Amino acid sequence: MKLYNYFRSSASFRVRIALALKGVSYEYLPVHLAKGEHQQPGYSDIATDGLVPLLALDDGTRLSQSMAIIEYLDEQYPSPALLPTDALGRAQVRALAQSIACEIHPINNLRVLKYLTRDLKVDEEAKNTWYRHWVRTGLEAFERQLAQVPASRFCHGDTPTLADCCLVPQIFNGQRFKTPLDGLPRTMAAFDACMALPAFQAAQPSACPDAEA
Ligand SMILES: N[C@@H](CCC(=O)N[C@@H](CS)C(=O)NCC(=O)O)C(=O)O
């Protein structure tokens, strides 16, 4: 398999975590978002949405959307499972994952931030305030969601799930933009538990072949 991705991309990071947890090897194909490589012919010809990640299977089939890719991987490589065996648990994990992937990430994406500065002429500080506001608001909601279920080592239970695959990249991104992360005890405890695992460390941006300082 080949994974088109970018070291700083949160959605790519989610998939890298899932692949690392499952011990699935793949070819890392960097697409430099900051240089606009995702919009250039070559990549935009194969990626219908012009986004990363994109997983190219051995038979040439291409899969987009990190959540769909991770669920595909979970079905193809069932161990370790990234979704609970019970329907309620799966719904709870997907709700946590989607509160990051659907509520926080889309409004803080590169193209959204670029539109704020380039087209709406918002200055850098206001753009960063926008970013921090939505990440902080979203993580507070995530913390409240976690508080509704019994305390556990990870977001849900004692093994990492799809929710942790989404949480960890969002925290990395939040830290990069200096988002306050205090007062989120369950969220940050799950983050710390994840980062103690070799799979999460191997998938982190600084460990990627295209990493930059
Ligand atoms: N919902 C998509 C989001 C994909 C996405 O937005 N990827 C970002 C990087 S994290 C991207 O390619 N951004 C390019 C841009 O915004 O121009 C997924 O989960 O895969």
mmCIF file of C-alpha atoms and ligand atoms in Angstrom:
data_model
loop_
_atom_site.group_PDB
_atom_site.id
_atom_site.type_symbol
_atom_site.label_atom_id
_atom_site.label_comp_id
_atom_site.label_asym_id
_atom_site.label_seq_id
_atom_site.Cartn_x
_atom_site.Cartn_y
_atom_site.Cartn_z
ATOM 1 C CA MET A 1 0.000 0.000 0.000
ATOM 2 C CA LYS A 2 1.015 3.586 -0.559
ATOM 3 C CA LEU A 3 -0.009 6.444 1.679
ATOM 4 C CA TYR A 4 0.033 9.911 0.188
ATOM 5 C CA ASN A 5 0.449 12.191 3.137
ATOM 6 C CA TYR A 6 2.171 15.140 4.757
ATOM 7 C CA PHE A 7 4.013 15.066 8.058
ATOM 8 C CA ARG A 8 2.011 17.943 9.556
ATOM 9 C CA SER A 9 -1.386 16.814 8.270
ATOM 10 C CA SER A 10 -3.650 15.760 11.140
ATOM 11 C CA ALA A 11 -5.826 13.602 8.935
ATOM 12 C CA SER A 12 -2.725 11.822 7.580
ATOM 13 C CA PHE A 13 -1.403 11.394 11.122
ATOM 14 C CA ARG A 14 -4.649 9.599 12.070
ATOM 15 C CA VAL A 15 -4.063 7.024 9.357
ATOM 16 C CA ARG A 16 -0.363 6.654 10.183
ATOM 17 C CA ILE A 17 -1.339 5.856 13.788
ATOM 18 C CA ALA A 18 -3.832 3.196 12.675
ATOM 19 C CA LEU A 19 -1.261 1.605 10.344
ATOM 20 C CA ALA A 20 1.398 1.657 13.071
ATOM 21 C CA LEU A 21 -0.926 0.168 15.691
ATOM 22 C CA LYS A 22 -1.787 -2.641 13.316
ATOM 23 C CA GLY A 23 1.807 -3.136 12.211
ATOM 24 C CA VAL A 24 0.920 -2.732 8.540
ATOM 25 C CA SER A 25 3.815 -1.597 6.364
ATOM 26 C CA TYR A 26 3.310 0.934 3.587
ATOM 27 C CA GLU A 27 5.166 3.220 1.261
ATOM 28 C CA TYR A 28 5.226 6.838 2.444
ATOM 29 C CA LEU A 29 4.606 9.261 -0.406
ATOM 30 C CA PRO A 30 4.989 12.878 0.730
ATOM 31 C CA VAL A 31 2.738 15.590 -0.671
ATOM 32 C CA HIS A 32 4.009 19.003 0.449
ATOM 33 C CA LEU A 33 0.846 20.910 1.392
ATOM 34 C CA ALA A 34 2.611 24.137 2.296
ATOM 35 C CA LYS A 35 4.128 24.205 -1.204
ATOM 36 C CA GLY A 36 0.736 23.486 -2.739
ATOM 37 C CA GLU A 37 1.724 20.105 -4.186
ATOM 38 C CA HIS A 38 -1.773 18.780 -3.472
ATOM 39 C CA GLN A 39 -3.176 21.236 -6.012
ATOM 40 C CA GLN A 40 -0.698 20.456 -8.755
ATOM 41 C CA PRO A 41 -1.349 18.086 -11.661
ATOM 42 C CA GLY A 42 -0.042 14.716 -10.735
ATOM 43 C CA TYR A 43 -1.589 14.675 -7.297
ATOM 44 C CA SER A 44 -4.828 16.466 -8.098
ATOM 45 C CA ASP A 45 -5.273 14.017 -10.994
ATOM 46 C CA ILE A 46 -5.446 11.095 -8.604
ATOM 47 C CA ALA A 47 -6.949 12.725 -5.503
ATOM 48 C CA THR A 48 -10.486 13.741 -6.368
ATOM 49 C CA ASP A 49 -10.755 16.107 -3.400
ATOM 50 C CA GLY A 50 -7.162 17.335 -3.621
ATOM 51 C CA LEU A 51 -6.559 16.472 0.022
ATOM 52 C CA VAL A 52 -4.341 14.156 1.998
ATOM 53 C CA PRO A 53 -4.380 11.407 3.110
ATOM 54 C CA LEU A 54 -4.970 9.117 0.178
ATOM 55 C CA LEU A 55 -4.388 5.391 0.499
ATOM 56 C CA ALA A 56 -3.546 3.542 -2.719
ATOM 57 C CA LEU A 57 -4.182 -0.167 -2.383
ATOM 58 C CA ASP A 58 -2.037 -2.786 -4.121
ATOM 59 C CA ASP A 59 -4.663 -3.287 -6.840
ATOM 60 C CA GLY A 60 -4.611 0.450 -7.607
ATOM 61 C CA THR A 61 -7.839 1.344 -5.823
ATOM 62 C CA ARG A 62 -7.583 4.651 -4.005
ATOM 63 C CA LEU A 63 -9.300 5.537 -0.757
ATOM 64 C CA SER A 64 -9.751 9.059 0.583
ATOM 65 C CA GLN A 65 -11.086 10.394 3.915
ATOM 66 C CA SER A 66 -9.102 9.348 6.964
ATOM 67 C CA MET A 67 -12.077 7.976 8.914
ATOM 68 C CA ALA A 68 -13.172 5.773 6.030
ATOM 69 C CA ILE A 69 -9.569 4.630 5.510
ATOM 70 C CA ILE A 70 -9.176 3.724 9.178
ATOM 71 C CA GLU A 71 -12.440 1.792 9.249
ATOM 72 C CA TYR A 72 -11.353 -0.035 6.086
ATOM 73 C CA LEU A 73 -8.011 -0.916 7.705
ATOM 74 C CA ASP A 74 -9.807 -2.037 10.849
ATOM 75 C CA GLU A 75 -11.895 -4.470 8.835
ATOM 76 C CA GLN A 76 -8.974 -5.745 6.753
ATOM 77 C CA TYR A 77 -6.565 -6.021 9.695
ATOM 78 C CA PRO A 78 -8.846 -6.693 12.679
ATOM 79 C CA SER A 79 -6.142 -6.915 15.340
ATOM 80 C CA PRO A 80 -5.758 -4.810 17.356
ATOM 81 C CA ALA A 81 -9.323 -3.566 16.945
ATOM 82 C CA LEU A 82 -9.841 0.189 16.757
ATOM 83 C CA LEU A 83 -13.579 -0.070 17.400
ATOM 84 C CA PRO A 84 -15.270 -1.836 20.339
ATOM 85 C CA THR A 85 -17.155 -5.057 19.771
ATOM 86 C CA ASP A 86 -20.463 -3.679 21.073
ATOM 87 C CA ALA A 87 -22.749 -1.337 19.149
ATOM 88 C CA LEU A 88 -22.978 1.196 21.976
ATOM 89 C CA GLY A 89 -19.215 1.325 22.377
ATOM 90 C CA ARG A 90 -18.749 1.781 18.624
ATOM 91 C CA ALA A 91 -21.230 4.644 18.616
ATOM 92 C CA GLN A 92 -19.448 6.293 21.549
ATOM 93 C CA VAL A 93 -16.031 5.959 19.928
ATOM 94 C CA ARG A 94 -17.302 7.264 16.586
ATOM 95 C CA ALA A 95 -18.966 10.197 18.372
ATOM 96 C CA LEU A 96 -15.672 11.124 20.039
ATOM 97 C CA ALA A 97 -13.763 10.729 16.780
ATOM 98 C CA GLN A 98 -16.282 12.775 14.846
ATOM 99 C CA SER A 99 -16.334 15.546 17.420
ATOM 100 C CA ILE A 100 -12.731 16.132 16.388
ATOM 101 C CA ALA A 101 -12.843 15.173 12.715
ATOM 102 C CA CYS A 102 -16.150 16.903 11.931
ATOM 103 C CA GLU A 103 -16.447 19.717 14.476
ATOM 104 C CA ILE A 104 -12.887 20.930 15.064
ATOM 105 C CA HIS A 105 -10.663 19.975 12.144
ATOM 106 C CA PRO A 106 -12.625 21.258 9.103
ATOM 107 C CA ILE A 107 -12.791 24.885 10.250
ATOM 108 C CA ASN A 108 -9.084 24.969 11.025
ATOM 109 C CA ASN A 109 -7.824 23.362 7.861
ATOM 110 C CA LEU A 110 -5.066 24.890 5.757
ATOM 111 C CA ARG A 111 -7.420 26.099 3.023
ATOM 112 C CA VAL A 112 -9.781 27.681 5.551
ATOM 113 C CA LEU A 113 -6.954 29.504 7.339
ATOM 114 C CA LYS A 114 -5.507 30.590 3.995
ATOM 115 C CA TYR A 115 -8.896 31.934 2.903
ATOM 116 C CA LEU A 116 -9.065 33.990 6.093
ATOM 117 C CA THR A 117 -5.688 35.623 5.492
ATOM 118 C CA ARG A 118 -5.414 35.743 1.688
ATOM 119 C CA ASP A 119 -9.018 36.516 0.675
ATOM 120 C CA LEU A 120 -10.626 38.076 3.741
ATOM 121 C CA LYS A 121 -7.400 39.921 4.671
ATOM 122 C CA VAL A 122 -7.547 38.778 8.270
ATOM 123 C CA ASP A 123 -4.179 39.365 9.945
ATOM 124 C CA GLU A 124 -2.010 36.556 11.284
ATOM 125 C CA GLU A 125 -2.900 37.198 14.926
ATOM 126 C CA ALA A 126 -6.653 37.183 14.242
ATOM 127 C CA LYS A 127 -6.266 33.983 12.225
ATOM 128 C CA ASN A 128 -4.466 32.347 15.155
ATOM 129 C CA THR A 129 -7.166 33.596 17.532
ATOM 130 C CA TRP A 130 -9.765 31.970 15.268
ATOM 131 C CA TYR A 131 -7.793 28.729 15.299
ATOM 132 C CA ARG A 132 -7.319 28.641 19.078
ATOM 133 C CA HIS A 133 -10.938 29.561 19.758
ATOM 134 C CA TRP A 134 -12.363 26.690 17.724
ATOM 135 C CA VAL A 135 -9.844 24.127 18.922
ATOM 136 C CA ARG A 136 -10.327 25.080 22.562
ATOM 137 C CA THR A 137 -14.145 25.138 22.240
ATOM 138 C CA GLY A 138 -14.101 21.759 20.520
ATOM 139 C CA LEU A 139 -11.764 20.174 23.045
ATOM 140 C CA GLU A 140 -13.898 21.414 25.931
ATOM 141 C CA ALA A 141 -16.861 19.653 24.329
ATOM 142 C CA PHE A 142 -14.668 16.561 23.859
ATOM 143 C CA GLU A 143 -13.767 16.658 27.563
ATOM 144 C CA ARG A 144 -17.456 16.873 28.523
ATOM 145 C CA GLN A 145 -18.174 13.928 26.229
ATOM 146 C CA LEU A 146 -15.407 11.892 27.904
ATOM 147 C CA ALA A 147 -16.759 12.783 31.349
ATOM 148 C CA GLN A 148 -20.030 11.015 30.501
ATOM 149 C CA VAL A 149 -18.377 7.592 30.279
ATOM 150 C CA PRO A 150 -16.438 5.696 32.961
ATOM 151 C CA ALA A 151 -12.807 6.768 33.363
ATOM 152 C CA SER A 152 -10.389 4.707 31.292
ATOM 153 C CA ARG A 153 -6.767 4.738 30.198
ATOM 154 C CA PHE A 154 -7.506 5.829 26.638
ATOM 155 C CA CYS A 155 -10.493 7.741 25.251
ATOM 156 C CA HIS A 156 -12.618 4.619 25.464
ATOM 157 C CA GLY A 157 -11.376 1.618 27.397
ATOM 158 C CA ASP A 158 -7.897 0.272 27.933
ATOM 159 C CA THR A 159 -6.753 0.069 24.330
ATOM 160 C CA PRO A 160 -6.469 2.819 21.702
ATOM 161 C CA THR A 161 -9.429 3.308 19.391
ATOM 162 C CA LEU A 162 -10.421 5.438 16.430
ATOM 163 C CA ALA A 163 -11.074 8.236 18.941
ATOM 164 C CA ASP A 164 -7.427 8.223 20.036
ATOM 165 C CA CYS A 165 -6.316 8.187 16.387
ATOM 166 C CA CYS A 166 -8.181 11.494 16.010
ATOM 167 C CA LEU A 167 -7.368 13.030 19.379
ATOM 168 C CA VAL A 168 -3.587 12.804 19.253
ATOM 169 C CA PRO A 169 -3.099 14.676 15.938
ATOM 170 C CA GLN A 170 -5.525 17.368 17.088
ATOM 171 C CA ILE A 171 -3.509 17.915 20.275
ATOM 172 C CA PHE A 172 -0.257 18.088 18.282
ATOM 173 C CA ASN A 173 -1.856 20.669 16.010
ATOM 174 C CA GLY A 174 -3.263 22.616 18.940
ATOM 175 C CA GLN A 175 0.152 22.710 20.583
ATOM 176 C CA ARG A 176 1.738 23.982 17.373
ATOM 177 C CA PHE A 177 -0.660 26.953 17.396
ATOM 178 C CA LYS A 178 -0.161 27.469 21.154
ATOM 179 C CA THR A 179 -3.752 26.604 22.097
ATOM 180 C CA PRO A 180 -4.303 26.516 25.877
ATOM 181 C CA LEU A 181 -4.768 22.884 26.862
ATOM 182 C CA ASP A 182 -5.191 23.296 30.616
ATOM 183 C CA GLY A 183 -8.321 22.058 32.413
ATOM 184 C CA LEU A 184 -8.811 19.080 30.085
ATOM 185 C CA PRO A 185 -7.799 16.265 32.458
ATOM 186 C CA ARG A 186 -9.402 13.264 30.749
ATOM 187 C CA THR A 187 -8.437 14.447 27.288
ATOM 188 C CA MET A 188 -4.802 15.066 28.159
ATOM 189 C CA ALA A 189 -4.545 11.841 30.176
ATOM 190 C CA ALA A 190 -5.668 9.909 27.094
ATOM 191 C CA PHE A 191 -3.173 11.859 24.974
ATOM 192 C CA ASP A 192 -0.340 11.036 27.392
ATOM 193 C CA ALA A 193 -1.329 7.355 27.484
ATOM 194 C CA CYS A 194 -1.233 7.253 23.685
ATOM 195 C CA MET A 195 2.112 8.992 23.427
ATOM 196 C CA ALA A 196 3.629 6.404 25.770
ATOM 197 C CA LEU A 197 3.053 3.817 23.023
ATOM 198 C CA PRO A 198 5.675 3.187 20.307
ATOM 199 C CA ALA A 199 3.039 3.203 17.537
ATOM 200 C CA PHE A 200 1.999 6.775 18.311
ATOM 201 C CA GLN A 201 5.606 7.878 18.567
ATOM 202 C CA ALA A 202 6.472 6.261 15.245
ATOM 203 C CA ALA A 203 3.562 8.027 13.542
ATOM 204 C CA GLN A 204 4.232 11.513 14.929
ATOM 205 C CA PRO A 205 5.219 14.330 12.562
ATOM 206 C CA SER A 206 8.850 14.531 13.687
ATOM 207 C CA ALA A 207 9.326 10.833 12.851
ATOM 208 C CA CYS A 208 8.101 11.209 9.255
ATOM 209 C CA PRO A 209 10.486 11.057 6.280
ATOM 210 C CA ASP A 210 9.373 14.527 5.118
ATOM 211 C CA ALA A 211 9.594 16.103 8.599
ATOM 212 C CA GLU A 212 10.807 19.682 8.834
ATOM 213 C CA ALA A 213 11.753 21.693 11.906
HETATM 214 N N1 LIG B 1 -12.026 14.935 6.157
HETATM 215 C C1 LIG B 1 -10.768 14.710 5.510
HETATM 216 C C2 LIG B 1 -9.893 15.914 5.698
HETATM 217 C C3 LIG B 1 -8.680 15.864 4.804
HETATM 218 C C4 LIG B 1 -7.941 17.168 4.899
HETATM 219 O O1 LIG B 1 -8.554 18.216 5.065
HETATM 220 N N2 LIG B 1 -6.612 17.101 4.795
HETATM 221 C C5 LIG B 1 -5.849 18.311 4.925
HETATM 222 C C6 LIG B 1 -4.595 18.082 5.716
HETATM 223 S S1 LIG B 1 -4.965 17.617 7.369
HETATM 224 C C7 LIG B 1 -5.500 18.844 3.550
HETATM 225 O O2 LIG B 1 -5.214 18.092 2.645
HETATM 226 N N3 LIG B 1 -5.523 20.171 3.437
HETATM 227 C C8 LIG B 1 -5.180 20.837 2.240
HETATM 228 C C9 LIG B 1 -5.845 22.179 2.174
HETATM 229 O O3 LIG B 1 -6.592 22.516 3.080
HETATM 230 O O4 LIG B 1 -5.593 22.868 1.199
HETATM 231 C C10 LIG B 1 -10.096 13.460 6.089
HETATM 232 O O5 LIG B 1 -10.416 13.116 7.223
HETATM 233 O O6 LIG B 1 -9.283 12.824 5.403
#
